[in-house]
């Protein structure tokens, strides 16, 4: 009987720890990523800049990308490097 109690207690402790480890985190959805892209492009256009904008989720996955017509071709790669780094390390890249 004592063994059954100990085993059931151990099982419950493991189940509780597993449930805690699976906390849901909010994930960036496509519509929000597109709003971010639009705001950045509008701001750049209003100030006469040509930019590329990359939006990544918290796992470092690309969610949305835009490159303005007047942007240099090299800014695409820089935009994605900076965006991925910011997402992976949780620090702004500006």
Short mmCIF file of C-alpha atoms in Angstrom, two decimals, residues 10-92:
data_model
loop_
_atom_site.label_atom_id
_atom_site.label_comp_id
_atom_site.label_asym_id
_atom_site.label_seq_id
_atom_site.Cartn_x
_atom_site.Cartn_y
_atom_site.Cartn_z
CA UNK A 10 5.74 10.49 -7.99
CA UNK A 11 3.47 10.19 -11.03
CA UNK A 12 1.47 13.27 -10.03
CA UNK A 13 4.63 15.30 -9.42
CA UNK A 14 5.92 14.35 -12.87
CA UNK A 15 2.59 15.18 -14.52
CA UNK A 16 2.48 18.59 -12.83
CA UNK A 17 6.05 19.40 -13.89
CA UNK A 18 5.27 18.38 -17.48
CA UNK A 19 2.13 20.53 -17.55
CA UNK A 20 4.11 23.52 -16.26
CA UNK A 21 6.78 23.04 -18.93
CA UNK A 22 4.17 23.20 -21.70
CA UNK A 23 2.95 26.73 -21.02
CA UNK A 24 1.47 28.33 -24.09
CA UNK A 25 3.30 31.38 -25.41
CA UNK A 26 1.65 33.91 -27.69
CA UNK A 27 2.86 33.51 -31.25
CA UNK A 28 3.13 36.23 -33.83
CA UNK A 29 0.49 35.63 -36.49
CA UNK A 30 0.69 36.61 -40.15
CA UNK A 31 -1.83 39.46 -39.96
CA UNK A 32 0.12 41.15 -37.15
CA UNK A 33 3.39 40.67 -39.05
CA UNK A 34 1.82 42.30 -42.11
CA UNK A 35 0.67 45.28 -40.02
CA UNK A 36 4.25 45.70 -38.76
CA UNK A 37 5.58 45.54 -42.33
CA UNK A 38 3.05 48.12 -43.56
CA UNK A 39 3.85 50.55 -40.73
CA UNK A 40 7.60 50.28 -41.34
CA UNK A 41 7.26 50.73 -45.10
CA UNK A 42 4.91 53.72 -44.66
CA UNK A 43 7.34 55.36 -42.23
CA UNK A 44 10.32 54.78 -44.54
CA UNK A 45 8.43 56.11 -47.58
CA UNK A 46 7.36 59.23 -45.68
CA UNK A 47 11.01 59.91 -44.86
CA UNK A 48 12.41 59.10 -48.30
CA UNK A 49 14.19 55.89 -47.34
CA UNK A 50 14.30 52.60 -49.21
CA UNK A 51 14.24 49.70 -46.77
CA UNK A 52 13.75 45.99 -46.46
CA UNK A 53 11.71 44.81 -43.49
CA UNK A 54 11.83 41.29 -42.07
CA UNK A 55 9.51 40.16 -39.28
CA UNK A 56 10.35 36.99 -37.36
CA UNK A 57 8.49 35.15 -34.61
CA UNK A 58 10.11 34.43 -31.24
CA UNK A 59 11.56 31.17 -32.56
CA UNK A 60 13.48 32.88 -35.35
CA UNK A 61 11.09 31.89 -38.16
CA UNK A 62 10.44 34.44 -40.90
CA UNK A 63 6.77 35.50 -40.82
CA UNK A 64 6.76 38.38 -43.34
CA UNK A 65 9.17 40.24 -45.58
CA UNK A 66 9.00 43.32 -47.81
CA UNK A 67 11.63 45.17 -49.81
CA UNK A 68 10.81 48.60 -51.18
CA UNK A 69 11.49 49.21 -54.88
CA UNK A 70 14.07 51.90 -54.16
CA UNK A 71 15.97 49.75 -51.64
CA UNK A 72 19.43 48.45 -52.46
CA UNK A 73 19.56 44.69 -53.09
CA UNK A 74 21.98 44.14 -50.20
CA UNK A 75 19.53 45.36 -47.56
CA UNK A 76 17.46 42.18 -47.93
CA UNK A 77 20.13 40.01 -46.33
CA UNK A 78 20.98 42.55 -43.64
CA UNK A 79 17.31 42.90 -42.75
CA UNK A 80 16.93 39.16 -42.32
CA UNK A 81 20.16 38.78 -40.32
CA UNK A 82 19.14 41.55 -37.95
CA UNK A 83 15.57 40.31 -37.61
CA UNK A 84 16.57 36.70 -36.95
CA UNK A 85 19.17 37.79 -34.36
CA UNK A 86 16.67 40.02 -32.57
CA UNK A 87 14.11 37.21 -32.45
CA UNK A 88 16.56 34.55 -31.28
CA UNK A 89 18.22 36.67 -28.57
CA UNK A 90 15.18 38.71 -27.55
CA UNK A 91 17.00 42.02 -28.04
CA UNK A 92 16.06 44.86 -30.40
#
